Amino acid sequence: MNPQTLLLVFVVLCEVGTLLALRGLAARQGSLVAWFGGLAAAVLVGAGAVALYSGRVMTHPLWSLPGLTTLTLTIDPLSAVFMMLTGLVLWPASIFAGRELRRDSNAGVAQAYAVMWLGLCVASVLVLLAGDALSFLMAWEVMSILCYFFVASNREEPKVAARAGYLLLAMGEAGVLAVALGFLVLGVHAGALDFASLKSAASTLSPFAYGAVFLLMFFGFGVKAGLAPVNFWLPDAYTAAPRLFVPLLAGATLNLGLYGIVRVNADLLPAVRTGSGLIVLVIGTASALLGILYATTDNDLKTMLAHSSIENAGLITAAFGAGMVFAAAHHPALAAIAWVASLYHLINHSLYKTLLFVGAGAVESETGTRHMDRLGGLIKGMPVTAFLFLIGTLSIAALPPFNGFVSEWLTLQTMLRSAELSSTAVKLVFAMCGAGLALTAALAVTCFVKAFAMSFLGMRRLEEAKRVTEPSWSVRIPMAFLAVLCLALGMMPTYVIPALDSALAPLAGGSAVEALVPPFFASKAETNPLPPSFVAEFHELGAQVGRTFLPGRGWVVLHRGGAANPVVFAMSTAYSLLVLLALLGLAYIVIRLGFTRRRRLARRPCWDGGVRRLLPEMTYTATGFSNPVRVIFDAVFRPTTVEDTRQTVEEHFRTAIYREKERVHLVEKIMFRPVRSAALGFAGALASIHHGRINAYAAYALLTLLIVLLVFAWLPAI
């Protein structure tokens, strides 16, 4: 079946589900979203897989608008990758959303959510399929408005949700206006609005026009991707959004901003200027570092994951910016590696962030809170959820053998390849950004150790009367599906890289597969370009284990150098896991047989430092865990102290300290609060003019007329 037919089936499923939702009962809205959303997601994955495997570009014209353009839908390998990813996220997210809708007793709200959910699925896919600027902008507007409705419709905190929704809509409209201006500049040079014409005309742009298009597009799509300095809306929107919507918001719609950055800077605009790539690299690094700093110090589970989305969007953008620099410096193979690392991390982030948001939603629904200082000990009541959430935290913390490790390791290794560049200044920028990304990776481990330990381990801090149990299968099955994908993408990078390379190699002008995945499973010597001595050395290390029954090139990711440095970097998560399991098994056998075979197991109360009874208030909290990071980076956070009181006994013994601080996002404090204050001051000055005196109003009009006449009299003399 061809991709066009599968996409038609996808749209039909969404539309039929919408019609049934409009006519259905409140109790059936959840089932409609779960079944029709899940089936549509499976069809979408199939359509993307078929399109990616074919490698062809398929265009389908819709309507012709005289004087403007012809609205077209285009499927190419790049959009196919994003379609597959959207489908992989949509399936578990639809099942989880169906469960949340079944718990909603308000028939009207459940019906509206079901209709908006299926409509957002179609709008998001249409953004990926748009083959011209006009259809792209129309689909983008529909997607943005539906996201606003979702965020603003949270009934638990209506005032907070309304503010977050308006902020999301305002920033989104500012971004789409910038994108529209960029398309307009390109369209004026091309004389058309279809992407093929825009791509042809991009090479003829003047340096000023090229820079204008790049900055407009990067700002516009950067708003949606949550990049600094226009990312302050994202934590508020994610925190205020209903639980059912956040997995789709973080796992699918966030990717549309990143898709726009990739589509413009890898496809429409030629990567010929190093400066553009450096801007993308620096902005991505700054976003990653700021995002993980705020995530590490935030104790709200949902808000912490929102800040982490900023961090991961920054990592993706930084890797892509490095690829732009390599492409401009005529290193196509390195550009392909960097872009593969970027897209790989984008896929990984969508999967484990959806997993974590579903888990956070389950924790909130079972406990009634998201604050990690009030959680703890949940693993006793929710062992399966805790185990699956642990897989998500290990993945996002980039620990092997899970998927986050592969893409972050590949990103950092690519940054080190800046040694191939000739400019010392560019190498210095790469070195600083590499250090920033390494610090980001270290802080991510701290952040998610806190997230899991303070939520699921330790002593229970909830009220004793609150009973915590496992959520229903509609939560655990989506989490298990995503956890398996996180492990699979971590274990099989040599199968993922060729799939991504088929979409990116034509854009980069080089192949990441040939540079990263040596054919260790080649059966014939003449089909293996590697030197025999090189293969023999890795054969002794086990690089050909599994060749008789596994397809592909092998399980080793390896970048070759010259004769003096034959291996630049190498990694195999599959072999590492096998060795780790073997060592753990050996250690268990030795300890079991050699030390504990003749000993009886005895259970005793834990030693608690001599305290008669260890209370939950005495244990380590999320606030205490992240306090060292907060103290070290206080110059970045710069919080405002609202309350600082101390209780003492006899003026000597301190019993309690109450300190409340209002934390404002750094970008908002530095950039937007001064602008807002200036705008309000200017508006106040204008308001003071309106005092009701007719003679003064006439004087204002006369003065304005005189100024205009003087200006027009002065212009010809210039």
PDB file of N, CA, C and O in Angstrom, residues 38-68:
ATOM      1  N   GLY A  38      -5.485   5.545  18.459  1.00  0.00           N
ATOM      2  CA  GLY A  38      -4.498   4.476  18.368  1.00  0.00           C
ATOM      3  C   GLY A  38      -4.406   3.876  16.979  1.00  0.00           C
ATOM      4  O   GLY A  38      -3.302   3.632  16.466  1.00  0.00           O
ATOM      5  N   LEU A  39      -5.569   3.625  16.342  1.00  0.00           N
ATOM      6  CA  LEU A  39      -5.549   3.078  14.979  1.00  0.00           C
ATOM      7  C   LEU A  39      -4.934   4.067  14.003  1.00  0.00           C
ATOM      8  O   LEU A  39      -4.141   3.688  13.125  1.00  0.00           O
ATOM      9  N   ALA A  40      -5.291   5.340  14.131  1.00  0.00           N
ATOM     10  CA  ALA A  40      -4.714   6.362  13.249  1.00  0.00           C
ATOM     11  C   ALA A  40      -3.200   6.447  13.440  1.00  0.00           C
ATOM     12  O   ALA A  40      -2.452   6.630  12.467  1.00  0.00           O
ATOM     13  N   ALA A  41      -2.737   6.294  14.686  1.00  0.00           N
ATOM     14  CA  ALA A  41      -1.294   6.331  14.945  1.00  0.00           C
ATOM     15  C   ALA A  41      -0.586   5.173  14.266  1.00  0.00           C
ATOM     16  O   ALA A  41       0.485   5.345  13.666  1.00  0.00           O
ATOM     17  N   ALA A  42      -1.170   3.965  14.333  1.00  0.00           N
ATOM     18  CA  ALA A  42      -0.559   2.800  13.681  1.00  0.00           C
ATOM     19  C   ALA A  42      -0.486   2.996  12.167  1.00  0.00           C
ATOM     20  O   ALA A  42       0.532   2.665  11.535  1.00  0.00           O
ATOM     21  N   VAL A  43      -1.544   3.543  11.585  1.00  0.00           N
ATOM     22  CA  VAL A  43      -1.545   3.801  10.138  1.00  0.00           C
ATOM     23  C   VAL A  43      -0.488   4.854   9.790  1.00  0.00           C
ATOM     24  O   VAL A  43       0.210   4.743   8.769  1.00  0.00           O
ATOM     25  N   LEU A  44      -0.346   5.860  10.643  1.00  0.00           N
ATOM     26  CA  LEU A  44       0.640   6.913  10.386  1.00  0.00           C
ATOM     27  C   LEU A  44       2.060   6.359  10.432  1.00  0.00           C
ATOM     28  O   LEU A  44       2.909   6.741   9.613  1.00  0.00           O
ATOM     29  N   VAL A  45       2.345   5.475  11.381  1.00  0.00           N
ATOM     30  CA  VAL A  45       3.670   4.838  11.430  1.00  0.00           C
ATOM     31  C   VAL A  45       3.925   4.054  10.153  1.00  0.00           C
ATOM     32  O   VAL A  45       5.023   4.108   9.564  1.00  0.00           O
ATOM     33  N   GLY A  46       2.910   3.326   9.686  1.00  0.00           N
ATOM     34  CA  GLY A  46       3.063   2.578   8.437  1.00  0.00           C
ATOM     35  C   GLY A  46       3.308   3.475   7.247  1.00  0.00           C
ATOM     36  O   GLY A  46       4.159   3.172   6.395  1.00  0.00           O
ATOM     37  N   ALA A  47       2.584   4.594   7.166  1.00  0.00           N
ATOM     38  CA  ALA A  47       2.780   5.524   6.047  1.00  0.00           C
ATOM     39  C   ALA A  47       4.188   6.098   6.060  1.00  0.00           C
ATOM     40  O   ALA A  47       4.853   6.194   5.014  1.00  0.00           O
ATOM     41  N   GLY A  48       4.678   6.485   7.251  1.00  0.00           N
ATOM     42  CA  GLY A  48       6.033   7.020   7.328  1.00  0.00           C
ATOM     43  C   GLY A  48       7.082   5.986   6.986  1.00  0.00           C
ATOM     44  O   GLY A  48       8.071   6.292   6.303  1.00  0.00           O
ATOM     45  N   ALA A  49       6.879   4.739   7.431  1.00  0.00           N
ATOM     46  CA  ALA A  49       7.851   3.680   7.142  1.00  0.00           C
ATOM     47  C   ALA A  49       7.920   3.386   5.649  1.00  0.00           C
ATOM     48  O   ALA A  49       9.011   3.230   5.083  1.00  0.00           O
ATOM     49  N   VAL A  50       6.760   3.312   5.002  1.00  0.00           N
ATOM     50  CA  VAL A  50       6.738   3.038   3.556  1.00  0.00           C
ATOM     51  C   VAL A  50       7.407   4.175   2.790  1.00  0.00           C
ATOM     52  O   VAL A  50       8.200   3.949   1.862  1.00  0.00           O
ATOM     53  N   ALA A  51       7.090   5.417   3.169  1.00  0.00           N
ATOM     54  CA  ALA A  51       7.687   6.562   2.473  1.00  0.00           C
ATOM     55  C   ALA A  51       9.193   6.625   2.696  1.00  0.00           C
ATOM     56  O   ALA A  51       9.956   6.942   1.767  1.00  0.00           O
ATOM     57  N   LEU A  52       9.649   6.332   3.913  1.00  0.00           N
ATOM     58  CA  LEU A  52      11.086   6.357   4.191  1.00  0.00           C
ATOM     59  C   LEU A  52      11.806   5.243   3.446  1.00  0.00           C
ATOM     60  O   LEU A  52      12.906   5.442   2.916  1.00  0.00           O
ATOM     61  N   TYR A  53      11.207   4.066   3.398  1.00  0.00           N
ATOM     62  CA  TYR A  53      11.836   2.933   2.712  1.00  0.00           C
ATOM     63  C   TYR A  53      11.921   3.171   1.204  1.00  0.00           C
ATOM     64  O   TYR A  53      12.913   2.815   0.562  1.00  0.00           O
ATOM     65  N   SER A  54      10.893   3.796   0.628  1.00  0.00           N
ATOM     66  CA  SER A  54      10.906   4.044  -0.824  1.00  0.00           C
ATOM     67  C   SER A  54      11.948   5.087  -1.202  1.00  0.00           C
ATOM     68  O   SER A  54      12.544   5.014  -2.281  1.00  0.00           O
ATOM     69  N   GLY A  55      12.157   6.072  -0.319  1.00  0.00           N
ATOM     70  CA  GLY A  55      13.149   7.111  -0.596  1.00  0.00           C
ATOM     71  C   GLY A  55      12.740   8.107  -1.660  1.00  0.00           C
ATOM     72  O   GLY A  55      13.544   8.976  -2.043  1.00  0.00           O
ATOM     73  N   ARG A  56      11.504   8.046  -2.126  1.00  0.00           N
ATOM     74  CA  ARG A  56      11.046   8.942  -3.185  1.00  0.00           C
ATOM     75  C   ARG A  56      10.311  10.146  -2.598  1.00  0.00           C
ATOM     76  O   ARG A  56       9.799  10.100  -1.482  1.00  0.00           O
ATOM     77  N   VAL A  57      10.258  11.207  -3.386  1.00  0.00           N
ATOM     78  CA  VAL A  57       9.488  12.397  -3.034  1.00  0.00           C
ATOM     79  C   VAL A  57       8.171  12.328  -3.797  1.00  0.00           C
ATOM     80  O   VAL A  57       8.155  12.270  -5.025  1.00  0.00           O
ATOM     81  N   MET A  58       7.057  12.315  -3.059  1.00  0.00           N
ATOM     82  CA  MET A  58       5.727  12.206  -3.670  1.00  0.00           C
ATOM     83  C   MET A  58       4.948  13.484  -3.395  1.00  0.00           C
ATOM     84  O   MET A  58       4.839  13.910  -2.232  1.00  0.00           O
ATOM     85  N   THR A  59       4.434  14.096  -4.448  1.00  0.00           N
ATOM     86  CA  THR A  59       3.703  15.358  -4.346  1.00  0.00           C
ATOM     87  C   THR A  59       2.284  15.164  -4.848  1.00  0.00           C
ATOM     88  O   THR A  59       2.064  14.551  -5.897  1.00  0.00           O
ATOM     89  N   HIS A  60       1.350  15.703  -4.082  1.00  0.00           N
ATOM     90  CA  HIS A  60      -0.062  15.596  -4.460  1.00  0.00           C
ATOM     91  C   HIS A  60      -0.686  16.986  -4.401  1.00  0.00           C
ATOM     92  O   HIS A  60      -0.866  17.547  -3.317  1.00  0.00           O
ATOM     93  N   PRO A  61      -1.011  17.611  -5.558  1.00  0.00           N
ATOM     94  CA  PRO A  61      -1.653  18.937  -5.535  1.00  0.00           C
ATOM     95  C   PRO A  61      -3.089  18.854  -5.044  1.00  0.00           C
ATOM     96  O   PRO A  61      -3.810  17.896  -5.333  1.00  0.00           O
ATOM     97  N   LEU A  62      -3.506  19.869  -4.296  1.00  0.00           N
ATOM     98  CA  LEU A  62      -4.875  19.916  -3.772  1.00  0.00           C
ATOM     99  C   LEU A  62      -5.727  20.927  -4.530  1.00  0.00           C
ATOM    100  O   LEU A  62      -6.548  20.577  -5.357  1.00  0.00           O
ATOM    101  N   TRP A  63      -5.518  22.211  -4.260  1.00  0.00           N
ATOM    102  CA  TRP A  63      -6.295  23.260  -4.912  1.00  0.00           C
ATOM    103  C   TRP A  63      -5.348  24.337  -5.419  1.00  0.00           C
ATOM    104  O   TRP A  63      -4.317  24.619  -4.815  1.00  0.00           O
ATOM    105  N   SER A  64      -5.742  24.936  -6.515  1.00  0.00           N
ATOM    106  CA  SER A  64      -4.976  26.038  -7.094  1.00  0.00           C
ATOM    107  C   SER A  64      -5.625  27.352  -6.701  1.00  0.00           C
ATOM    108  O   SER A  64      -6.836  27.542  -6.907  1.00  0.00           O
ATOM    109  N   LEU A  65      -4.829  28.245  -6.118  1.00  0.00           N
ATOM    110  CA  LEU A  65      -5.302  29.575  -5.739  1.00  0.00           C
ATOM    111  C   LEU A  65      -4.687  30.583  -6.700  1.00  0.00           C
ATOM    112  O   LEU A  65      -3.488  30.876  -6.614  1.00  0.00           O
ATOM    113  N   PRO A  66      -5.460  31.090  -7.654  1.00  0.00           N
ATOM    114  CA  PRO A  66      -4.906  32.003  -8.667  1.00  0.00           C
ATOM    115  C   PRO A  66      -4.248  33.212  -8.022  1.00  0.00           C
ATOM    116  O   PRO A  66      -4.790  33.834  -7.112  1.00  0.00           O
ATOM    117  N   GLY A  67      -3.072  33.524  -8.500  1.00  0.00           N
ATOM    118  CA  GLY A  67      -2.317  34.658  -7.989  1.00  0.00           C
ATOM    119  C   GLY A  67      -1.498  34.365  -6.764  1.00  0.00           C
ATOM    120  O   GLY A  67      -0.684  35.190  -6.348  1.00  0.00           O
ATOM    121  N   LEU A  68      -1.691  33.206  -6.140  1.00  0.00           N
ATOM    122  CA  LEU A  68      -0.926  32.858  -4.947  1.00  0.00           C
ATOM    123  C   LEU A  68      -0.069  31.624  -5.196  1.00  0.00           C
ATOM    124  O   LEU A  68       1.116  31.724  -5.482  1.00  0.00           O
TER     125      LEU A  68
END
